[in-house]
């Protein structure tokens, strides 16, 4: 039997594909519908491409190839997210300057990607650390700045002491750095922000998007919309008003103290120059070293705070209540919270700092006393000691109390979001410089577009110290003074690399443009991306940022669409012995040796065979030989003569296979495609196969094993390339084993006959019945008011 010589055959076809520019897409070709098939691009770090990349990219390529054979003009670009920590950390470790090591890694990854044989259009690629790309990331910054969507503010921000940089909230979820897992603390720094919060409502709307439900939910939770009200508490000395945000105004009469977030500017205002200053500031330092989880967890021992020396007046009952700073108050809502015995954290804080408490809700509306309780009362019930609201169910009273507060000008209904503005400054070297300069008075000015790219200086030590490395560049300061004048200084922070990746999909169709980042007409034609494939860990980072940037550019008129990604699929994770693969754990599997030994197609199919694409699986090198044997047998069937024993059985099996593979690919179930092909090969070993059927078979495996399919197609006399040929169609009748002929009645009269599977379900039976021309003619005379299906007996419609 002819065996499949992977190394020879695969390189031969890759050369032919490259030489014939098979994967270069004519973006102006209107003869076919467009299809933009995109995977999240890799970071070129020292890790090179690992099995996880392959697991993601190879099936994504199979999908693109399938869509191409289905008749679409498929655009499938690839690039490199090459700024940022993975590349910079690798450079530091290896002692090679980041640009040099990044370029080496990009080259290596390009080679690995080319071994995969994916149909990337390398003519249209981006590398985000190249000046011809990052000038446009800077342009995006300038457009946001010009339109009041970028601003600089001093605020306590998330700091990772391991990465020596600040992080956006999205990159410090659960108080941990998304890069290194280090616990994040707070630091007061002047930083640049993008106003993503302005787009909270738009970002909550996922209408028309075919996205995993879980991802949509994660975004909604992260944005965290809540409906409540702001209530004003005047200070006793009338010097200020504390506006508290609450979703529970029904507890207003039980408020016995107010807590202010340590980050709130009022803290300094209240205590500076007072006897409280020392204690409060010491306590604040301590709190800043806590993670948000520690700050907000329940359990009395972690509650930290200090009295701010002020009292406020409860607008509901005129009572005087003390004002504290407390760790569990975050800069959410107004950053000031009214505190009472109906909240567990408040209860614990009051117990620790000896603040009196009272209840206003009980099961039956009878008075209860906190002294008899060791925890907050959280249950709904009847209000007492609540003025005119006493005796009402607390939930019923809630909207009435908001109205009452509004009438007395003590508060108003308010919507709040958990989402904060996006912090984009980074104190690291390897990123796009923020295109801002400061005049001698320290006022920021945008770098005019004519000076883009605002080049990243090279005369710096790139090791992170916590100070921005760019500050040490002589050339950077000289350049700034030369252009803007003496005493002017450049901004020395670089941009979060998530800015680079927030718009790259707009650049791919327009990589040759020099005067603009993209051409509106071209992008409006090619976007939104039809299929976007990448990891679920990006739900509340990249996928949120990219939607925001698209929406902002749309609002500013640069693009004609709001949403960047129409359909989204997340691949599962590949593990090794159940653990996430990582270089630091030493369990990362390199694809290279397997590709070399078994060939790219075998490796691709083996990964696909591990399990459903969206589930991932555990890597095990043993099973790959099984796939190698299957590919050999498959290739043998294609390349050798055989005699068909049962032609009808062959036709029926083949049409069933076409149907199965088509349906499974549509559902991204590549594993069952491979299983179906294996089963069919077993059948053919016994039954034999003719040349026409071989031509169908080889097209069915083409998306999954592109090199072997191209070779098989050529052996069968097919024209180059198999990927310019059509996806096979199946005859439904041939896929059905036991059929029955049924008469189709319309208003009691038989109007046609259909042949369907004995066990066809109602939807199938009715659909097939409707497709009968004579039946459909009678159906359109009125409205179908009733559908009848009794399996094996009758199909009918009542029309009025
Ligand atoms: Zn970190």
Coordinates of C-alpha atoms in Angstrom, one line a residue, residues 241-765:
X241 CA -22.4 67.2 51.1
X242 CA -21.7 63.5 51.0
X243 CA -23.6 61.8 48.2
X244 CA -24.0 58.1 48.9
X245 CA -24.9 55.7 46.2
X246 CA -27.2 52.8 47.3
X247 CA -29.4 50.2 45.8
X248 CA -31.2 49.9 49.2
X249 CA -32.7 53.3 50.1
X250 CA -35.3 51.3 52.1
X251 CA -32.6 50.9 54.9
X252 CA -32.1 54.7 55.1
X253 CA -33.7 55.1 58.5
X254 CA -31.2 52.5 60.0
X255 CA -28.1 54.4 58.8
X256 CA -25.8 55.0 61.7
X257 CA -22.5 55.9 59.9
X258 CA -21.1 56.8 56.5
X259 CA -18.0 55.2 54.9
X260 CA -15.8 56.8 52.3
X261 CA -13.5 54.9 50.0
X262 CA -9.8 55.5 50.9
X263 CA -9.2 56.6 47.3
X264 CA -11.8 59.4 47.6
X265 CA -10.3 62.9 47.4
X266 CA -12.5 64.0 50.3
X267 CA -10.4 61.9 52.6
X268 CA -7.4 64.3 52.3
X269 CA -9.7 67.3 52.4
X270 CA -11.2 66.3 55.7
X271 CA -8.1 65.3 57.5
X272 CA -5.3 67.4 56.2
X273 CA -3.9 69.5 59.0
X274 CA -6.1 67.9 61.6
X275 CA -5.4 65.6 64.5
X276 CA -6.8 62.7 62.4
X277 CA -4.3 63.1 59.6
X278 CA -1.6 60.7 60.8
X279 CA -3.8 57.9 61.7
X280 CA -5.9 58.1 58.6
X281 CA -2.9 58.2 56.2
X282 CA -1.2 55.3 57.9
X283 CA -4.3 53.3 57.7
X284 CA -4.7 54.2 54.0
X285 CA -1.2 52.9 53.2
X286 CA -2.1 49.7 54.9
X287 CA -5.4 49.4 52.9
X288 CA -3.6 50.1 49.6
X289 CA -1.5 47.1 50.2
X290 CA -4.6 44.9 50.4
X291 CA -6.2 43.4 47.3
X292 CA -9.8 44.2 46.5
X293 CA -10.7 40.7 47.5
X294 CA -9.2 41.2 51.0
X295 CA -10.8 44.6 51.2
X296 CA -14.3 43.4 50.4
X297 CA -14.4 39.9 51.8
X298 CA -16.7 39.2 54.7
X299 CA -15.2 38.3 58.0
X300 CA -14.5 40.9 60.7
X301 CA -10.8 40.6 61.0
X302 CA -10.0 42.2 57.6
X303 CA -12.2 45.3 58.2
X304 CA -9.9 48.3 58.3
X305 CA -10.7 52.0 58.6
X306 CA -10.5 55.2 60.6
X307 CA -12.7 58.1 61.7
X308 CA -12.4 61.2 59.5
X309 CA -13.4 63.7 62.2
X310 CA -16.7 64.6 60.6
X311 CA -20.4 64.0 61.2
X312 CA -23.2 64.0 58.6
X313 CA -26.9 64.4 59.0
X314 CA -29.2 61.6 57.9
X315 CA -31.8 63.4 55.7
X316 CA -34.5 61.0 56.7
X317 CA -34.5 61.5 60.4
X318 CA -32.1 64.3 61.1
X319 CA -29.8 62.0 63.1
X320 CA -26.0 62.8 63.4
X321 CA -23.8 60.0 62.0
X322 CA -20.0 59.7 62.1
X323 CA -18.0 59.6 58.8
X324 CA -15.3 56.9 58.4
X325 CA -12.8 55.8 55.8
X326 CA -13.2 52.1 55.3
X327 CA -11.3 49.5 53.2
X328 CA -14.5 47.8 51.9
X329 CA -15.7 51.1 50.3
X330 CA -14.5 51.1 46.7
X331 CA -14.6 53.8 44.1
X332 CA -17.8 52.4 42.8
X333 CA -20.9 54.6 42.5
X334 CA -19.8 57.8 44.3
X335 CA -17.2 56.1 46.5
X336 CA -19.3 57.0 49.5
X337 CA -21.7 54.5 51.1
X338 CA -24.3 54.8 53.9
X339 CA -23.8 52.1 56.4
X340 CA -26.3 50.2 58.6
X341 CA -27.1 47.0 60.3
X342 CA -28.7 45.5 57.2
X343 CA -25.4 44.9 55.5
X344 CA -22.9 42.3 56.8
X345 CA -19.7 44.3 56.1
X346 CA -21.2 47.4 57.7
X347 CA -22.2 45.2 60.7
X348 CA -18.7 43.8 61.1
X349 CA -17.1 47.2 60.7
X350 CA -19.4 48.7 63.3
X351 CA -18.7 45.9 65.7
X352 CA -14.9 46.4 65.3
X353 CA -15.0 50.2 65.6
X354 CA -17.7 50.3 68.2
X355 CA -20.2 52.2 66.2
X356 CA -23.9 51.9 67.3
X357 CA -26.3 50.0 65.0
X358 CA -30.0 49.8 64.6
X359 CA -32.5 47.8 62.5
X360 CA -35.5 49.0 60.6
X361 CA -36.7 45.7 58.9
X362 CA -38.0 42.6 60.6
X363 CA -40.0 39.7 59.6
X364 CA -43.3 41.0 61.1
X365 CA -42.5 44.7 61.5
X366 CA -41.9 44.4 65.3
X367 CA -38.9 46.1 66.6
X368 CA -35.7 44.1 66.9
X369 CA -32.4 45.1 68.5
X370 CA -28.9 44.5 67.1
X371 CA -27.7 43.6 70.6
X372 CA -29.6 40.4 70.2
X373 CA -27.8 39.5 66.9
X374 CA -24.3 38.7 65.9
X375 CA -24.8 39.3 62.2
X376 CA -26.7 41.6 59.9
X377 CA -30.3 41.1 59.1
X378 CA -30.4 40.6 55.3
X379 CA -33.9 39.2 54.8
X380 CA -36.8 41.2 53.4
X381 CA -39.7 42.0 55.7
X382 CA -41.7 44.9 57.2
X383 CA -40.3 48.3 57.9
X384 CA -40.4 49.9 61.4
X385 CA -39.0 53.1 62.8
X386 CA -39.1 54.4 59.2
X387 CA -41.4 57.4 59.5
X388 CA -44.3 57.3 57.0
X389 CA -42.9 54.1 55.5
X390 CA -43.3 52.0 58.7
X391 CA -45.6 49.1 58.3
X392 CA -44.8 48.7 54.5
X393 CA -43.0 45.8 53.0
X394 CA -39.4 47.1 52.5
X395 CA -39.3 46.2 48.8
X396 CA -42.6 48.0 48.2
X397 CA -41.4 51.0 50.0
X398 CA -38.2 51.2 48.0
X399 CA -39.5 53.0 44.9
X400 CA -41.7 55.2 47.1
X401 CA -38.7 56.3 49.1
X402 CA -36.8 57.3 46.0
X403 CA -39.8 59.5 45.0
X404 CA -39.9 61.0 48.5
X405 CA -36.2 61.7 48.4
X406 CA -36.5 63.3 45.0
X407 CA -39.5 65.4 46.2
X408 CA -37.5 66.7 49.2
X409 CA -34.4 67.2 47.0
X410 CA -32.4 64.8 49.2
X411 CA -31.6 62.4 46.4
X412 CA -32.4 61.0 43.0
X413 CA -32.7 57.7 41.1
X414 CA -29.3 56.8 39.6
X415 CA -27.9 54.2 37.3
X416 CA -24.4 53.0 38.1
X417 CA -21.8 50.8 36.4
X418 CA -19.0 48.8 37.8
X419 CA -17.0 49.4 34.7
X420 CA -14.2 52.0 35.2
X421 CA -12.4 54.0 32.5
X422 CA -9.6 52.1 30.8
X423 CA -6.1 52.9 32.2
X424 CA -3.7 52.8 29.3
X425 CA -0.4 54.1 30.7
X426 CA 2.3 51.6 31.3
X427 CA 5.7 52.2 33.0
X428 CA 7.4 49.8 30.6
X429 CA 9.7 50.2 27.6
X430 CA 8.3 47.9 25.0
X431 CA 5.2 49.7 23.8
X432 CA 4.0 52.5 21.6
X433 CA 5.0 55.9 23.2
X434 CA 1.9 57.8 24.2
X435 CA 1.9 60.7 21.7
X436 CA 1.8 63.5 24.2
X437 CA 4.3 66.3 25.1
X438 CA 4.2 68.7 28.0
X439 CA 4.9 72.4 27.9
X440 CA 7.2 73.9 30.5
X441 CA 4.2 74.5 32.7
X442 CA 3.4 70.8 32.6
X443 CA 0.3 71.0 30.4
X444 CA -0.2 68.1 28.0
X445 CA -0.4 68.7 24.3
X446 CA -1.0 66.0 21.6
X447 CA 1.9 65.3 19.3
X448 CA 0.7 66.6 15.8
X449 CA -0.1 63.8 13.3
X450 CA 2.8 64.9 11.0
X451 CA 5.2 63.7 13.7
X452 CA 3.8 60.2 13.8
X453 CA 5.2 57.6 14.2
X454 CA 6.3 59.2 17.5
X455 CA 9.3 56.9 17.6
X456 CA 10.2 54.7 20.5
X457 CA 13.7 55.8 21.5
X458 CA 16.4 53.2 21.5
X459 CA 19.0 54.8 23.8
X460 CA 17.5 53.4 27.1
X461 CA 18.0 50.6 29.6
X462 CA 15.0 48.5 29.0
X463 CA 15.0 46.8 32.4
X464 CA 11.9 47.7 34.5
X465 CA 12.5 49.6 37.7
X466 CA 9.1 51.1 38.2
X467 CA 10.2 54.3 36.6
X468 CA 9.3 54.7 33.0
X469 CA 12.5 53.7 31.0
X470 CA 11.8 56.3 28.4
X471 CA 12.5 59.0 30.9
X472 CA 16.2 58.1 30.7
X473 CA 16.4 58.7 26.9
X474 CA 18.5 61.7 26.0
X475 CA 17.4 61.4 22.3
X476 CA 13.7 61.5 23.3
X477 CA 14.1 64.8 25.3
X478 CA 16.3 66.4 22.6
X479 CA 13.8 65.4 19.9
X480 CA 10.9 66.9 21.9
X481 CA 12.8 70.2 22.6
X482 CA 13.9 70.4 19.0
X483 CA 10.3 70.2 17.7
X484 CA 8.3 71.9 20.4
X485 CA 10.8 74.2 22.2
X486 CA 13.0 74.5 25.2
X487 CA 11.7 73.0 28.4
X488 CA 9.2 70.8 26.7
X489 CA 9.1 67.2 27.8
X490 CA 7.8 64.0 26.2
X491 CA 5.3 61.7 28.0
X492 CA 7.4 58.8 29.1
X493 CA 4.8 56.1 29.6
X494 CA 4.0 53.7 26.8
X495 CA 0.5 52.5 25.8
X496 CA -1.1 49.3 27.1
X497 CA -0.6 46.7 24.4
X498 CA -4.3 46.1 24.5
X499 CA -4.6 49.4 22.7
X500 CA -2.6 47.9 19.8
X501 CA -4.9 44.9 19.6
X502 CA -8.1 46.9 20.0
X503 CA -8.1 47.9 16.4
X504 CA -5.8 45.6 14.4
X505 CA -8.6 43.8 12.6
X506 CA -9.3 47.2 10.9
X507 CA -5.8 47.4 9.5
X508 CA -5.5 43.9 7.9
X509 CA -7.6 44.8 4.8
X510 CA -5.6 48.0 4.4
X511 CA -2.0 47.2 5.3
X512 CA -0.7 49.1 2.3
X513 CA -2.3 52.4 3.2
X514 CA 0.2 55.0 4.2
X515 CA -1.9 58.1 4.8
X516 CA -4.5 56.5 7.0
X517 CA -4.8 53.5 9.3
X518 CA -7.6 52.1 7.1
X519 CA -9.8 52.9 4.2
X520 CA -13.4 53.4 5.3
X521 CA -14.9 52.0 2.1
X522 CA -12.7 48.8 2.2
X523 CA -13.4 48.2 5.9
X524 CA -17.1 48.9 5.6
X525 CA -17.2 46.2 2.9
X526 CA -15.0 43.6 4.8
X527 CA -16.1 44.2 8.4
X528 CA -17.5 43.2 10.8
X529 CA -15.3 40.1 11.1
X530 CA -17.5 37.2 10.2
X531 CA -15.8 34.7 12.4
X532 CA -13.5 35.5 15.3
X533 CA -11.8 32.7 17.1
X534 CA -9.8 33.0 20.3
X535 CA -9.5 32.3 24.0
X536 CA -12.3 32.9 26.5
X537 CA -9.9 34.6 28.9
X538 CA -10.2 37.7 26.7
X539 CA -13.9 38.2 27.5
X540 CA -13.4 41.2 29.7
X541 CA -10.2 42.5 28.3
X542 CA -9.5 42.4 24.5
X543 CA -13.1 41.7 23.5
X544 CA -14.4 44.6 25.6
X545 CA -11.7 47.0 24.4
X546 CA -12.1 46.1 20.8
X547 CA -15.8 46.7 20.9
X548 CA -15.3 50.0 22.6
X549 CA -12.7 51.2 20.1
X550 CA -15.0 50.1 17.2
X551 CA -17.9 51.9 18.7
X552 CA -15.9 55.1 19.3
X553 CA -14.5 55.1 15.8
X554 CA -18.0 54.5 14.5
X555 CA -19.4 57.4 16.4
X556 CA -16.5 59.6 15.1
X557 CA -17.4 58.6 11.6
X558 CA -14.3 56.7 10.7
X559 CA -16.1 53.3 10.2
X560 CA -19.6 52.5 9.3
X561 CA -20.2 49.7 11.8
X562 CA -20.3 49.5 15.6
X563 CA -19.5 45.8 16.4
X564 CA -16.2 44.4 15.2
X565 CA -16.9 40.6 15.6
X566 CA -20.2 39.1 14.3
X567 CA -19.6 35.5 15.4
X568 CA -17.3 34.5 18.2
X569 CA -16.0 31.0 19.0
X570 CA -13.7 30.2 21.9
X571 CA -11.4 27.2 21.6
X572 CA -10.9 25.0 24.7
X573 CA -7.7 24.7 26.5
X574 CA -5.1 22.0 25.9
X575 CA -3.6 20.7 29.2
X576 CA -0.8 18.4 30.1
X577 CA -1.7 15.9 32.8
X578 CA -4.6 18.2 33.7
X579 CA -2.5 21.3 34.2
X580 CA -2.3 24.4 32.1
X581 CA 0.7 24.3 29.8
X582 CA 3.3 26.9 30.6
X583 CA 7.0 27.3 30.1
X584 CA 7.6 28.1 33.7
X585 CA 5.9 24.8 34.8
X586 CA 8.1 23.0 32.2
X587 CA 5.1 21.1 30.8
X588 CA 4.7 23.0 27.5
X589 CA 4.7 20.8 24.5
X590 CA 6.3 22.0 21.3
X591 CA 4.5 21.1 18.1
X592 CA 7.7 21.1 16.0
X593 CA 9.0 17.6 16.7
X594 CA 5.6 16.0 16.0
X595 CA 5.1 18.0 12.8
X596 CA 8.6 16.9 11.7
X597 CA 7.9 13.2 12.5
X598 CA 4.3 12.8 11.4
X599 CA 3.6 15.8 9.2
X600 CA 1.5 18.8 9.7
X601 CA -1.8 17.2 8.6
X602 CA -1.5 14.3 11.0
X603 CA -0.7 16.7 13.8
X604 CA -3.6 18.9 12.9
X605 CA -6.0 16.0 12.8
X606 CA -4.7 14.6 16.0
X607 CA -5.4 17.9 17.8
X608 CA -8.9 18.0 16.3
X609 CA -9.5 14.4 17.4
X610 CA -8.7 15.2 21.1
X611 CA -12.3 16.4 21.7
X612 CA -14.8 19.1 20.8
X613 CA -12.9 22.2 19.7
X614 CA -14.6 24.3 22.4
X615 CA -13.8 21.9 25.2
X616 CA -10.0 21.4 24.7
X617 CA -8.4 18.3 26.1
X618 CA -5.4 16.7 27.7
X619 CA -2.3 16.3 25.6
X620 CA -0.9 12.7 25.3
X621 CA 1.6 11.9 22.6
X622 CA 0.6 8.3 22.4
X623 CA -2.6 8.6 20.3
X624 CA -0.9 10.4 17.4
X625 CA 0.3 7.1 15.8
X626 CA -3.4 6.1 15.4
X627 CA -4.0 9.2 13.3
X628 CA -0.8 8.6 11.3
X629 CA -2.1 5.0 10.5
X630 CA -5.5 6.4 9.5
X631 CA -3.9 9.0 7.2
X632 CA -1.8 6.2 5.6
X633 CA -4.9 4.0 5.0
X634 CA -6.8 7.0 3.7
X635 CA -4.0 7.9 1.3
X636 CA -3.8 4.2 0.2
X637 CA -7.5 4.2 -0.7
X638 CA -7.1 7.4 -2.8
X639 CA -4.0 6.3 -4.6
X640 CA -4.8 2.6 -5.3
X641 CA -7.3 0.9 -7.6
X642 CA -10.2 -0.9 -6.0
X643 CA -13.3 -2.7 -7.0
X644 CA -16.7 -1.8 -5.7
X645 CA -18.8 -4.6 -4.3
X646 CA -22.0 -2.9 -3.4
X647 CA -22.6 0.3 -5.3
X648 CA -25.8 1.3 -3.6
X649 CA -24.2 0.8 -0.2
X650 CA -21.3 3.0 -1.3
X651 CA -23.6 5.8 -2.5
X652 CA -25.6 5.7 0.6
X653 CA -22.5 5.7 2.9
X654 CA -20.9 8.5 1.0
X655 CA -23.9 10.8 1.1
X656 CA -24.3 10.1 4.8
X657 CA -20.7 11.1 5.2
X658 CA -21.1 14.3 3.3
X659 CA -24.1 15.2 5.5
X660 CA -22.3 14.3 8.7
X661 CA -19.1 16.2 7.9
X662 CA -21.0 19.3 6.7
X663 CA -23.1 19.4 9.8
X664 CA -20.2 18.7 12.2
X665 CA -17.9 21.4 10.7
X666 CA -20.8 23.9 10.9
X667 CA -20.8 23.1 14.6
X668 CA -17.0 23.2 15.0
X669 CA -17.1 19.5 15.9
X670 CA -14.0 18.5 14.1
X671 CA -13.4 15.5 16.3
X672 CA -16.6 13.8 15.1
X673 CA -15.6 14.6 11.5
X674 CA -12.4 12.7 11.9
X675 CA -14.3 9.8 13.5
X676 CA -16.8 9.8 10.6
X677 CA -13.9 9.6 8.1
X678 CA -12.4 6.7 10.0
X679 CA -15.6 4.8 9.9
X680 CA -16.0 5.4 6.2
X681 CA -12.4 4.3 5.5
X682 CA -13.2 1.0 7.3
X683 CA -16.3 0.6 5.2
X684 CA -14.3 1.2 2.0
X685 CA -11.6 -1.3 3.0
X686 CA -14.4 -4.0 2.8
X687 CA -16.5 -2.6 0.0
X688 CA -14.2 -0.8 -2.4
X689 CA -14.6 2.7 -3.9
X690 CA -14.8 4.2 -7.4
X691 CA -12.8 7.2 -8.7
X692 CA -15.8 9.6 -8.6
X693 CA -16.5 8.8 -5.0
X694 CA -12.7 9.2 -4.2
X695 CA -13.0 12.7 -5.6
X696 CA -15.8 13.5 -3.2
X697 CA -14.0 11.9 -0.3
X698 CA -10.8 13.8 -0.8
X699 CA -12.8 17.1 -0.9
X700 CA -14.4 16.1 2.4
X701 CA -11.0 15.7 4.2
X702 CA -9.5 18.8 2.5
X703 CA -10.2 21.3 5.3
X704 CA -8.8 18.9 7.9
X705 CA -5.8 17.6 6.0
X706 CA -5.1 20.2 3.3
X707 CA -1.7 18.9 2.1
X708 CA -2.8 15.3 1.7
X709 CA -6.0 16.3 0.1
X710 CA -4.2 18.4 -2.5
X711 CA -1.9 15.5 -3.3
X712 CA -4.9 13.0 -3.5
X713 CA -6.9 15.4 -5.7
X714 CA -3.9 15.8 -8.1
X715 CA -3.5 12.0 -8.2
X716 CA -7.2 11.7 -9.2
X717 CA -6.7 14.2 -12.0
X718 CA -8.3 17.2 -10.4
X719 CA -7.3 20.7 -11.4
X720 CA -5.2 22.7 -9.0
X721 CA -6.3 23.7 -6.5
X722 CA -8.8 21.5 -4.6
X723 CA -9.6 24.6 -2.6
X724 CA -10.9 26.3 -5.7
X725 CA -13.3 23.3 -6.1
X726 CA -16.7 23.1 -4.6
X727 CA -17.7 21.5 -1.3
X728 CA -19.7 18.3 -2.1
X729 CA -23.4 18.3 -1.7
X730 CA -25.5 15.4 -0.6
X731 CA -28.8 14.0 -1.6
X732 CA -31.0 13.8 1.4
X733 CA -32.8 10.8 0.1
X734 CA -29.6 8.8 0.0
X735 CA -28.9 9.5 3.6
X736 CA -32.1 8.0 4.8
X737 CA -32.2 4.3 5.6
X738 CA -35.9 3.3 5.9
X739 CA -38.2 5.6 4.1
X740 CA -41.9 5.8 3.8
X741 CA -44.1 7.5 1.3
X742 CA -46.7 9.8 2.7
X743 CA -49.5 11.7 1.1
X744 CA -49.6 15.4 2.1
X745 CA -53.1 16.8 2.7
X746 CA -54.1 20.4 2.5
X747 CA -57.5 21.0 4.0
X748 CA -58.2 17.3 3.8
X749 CA -57.3 16.9 0.1
X750 CA -54.1 15.0 -0.9
X751 CA -52.0 17.5 -2.9
X752 CA -48.7 15.6 -3.1
X753 CA -46.5 12.7 -2.0
X754 CA -43.2 12.8 -0.1
X755 CA -40.6 10.3 0.8
X756 CA -39.2 10.7 4.2
X757 CA -37.4 8.6 6.9
X758 CA -39.7 6.5 9.0
X759 CA -38.5 8.2 12.1
X760 CA -38.4 11.7 10.6
X761 CA -39.3 14.3 13.2
X762 CA -42.1 16.9 12.8
X763 CA -39.9 19.8 11.7
X764 CA -38.2 17.7 9.0
X765 CA -41.5 16.1 7.8

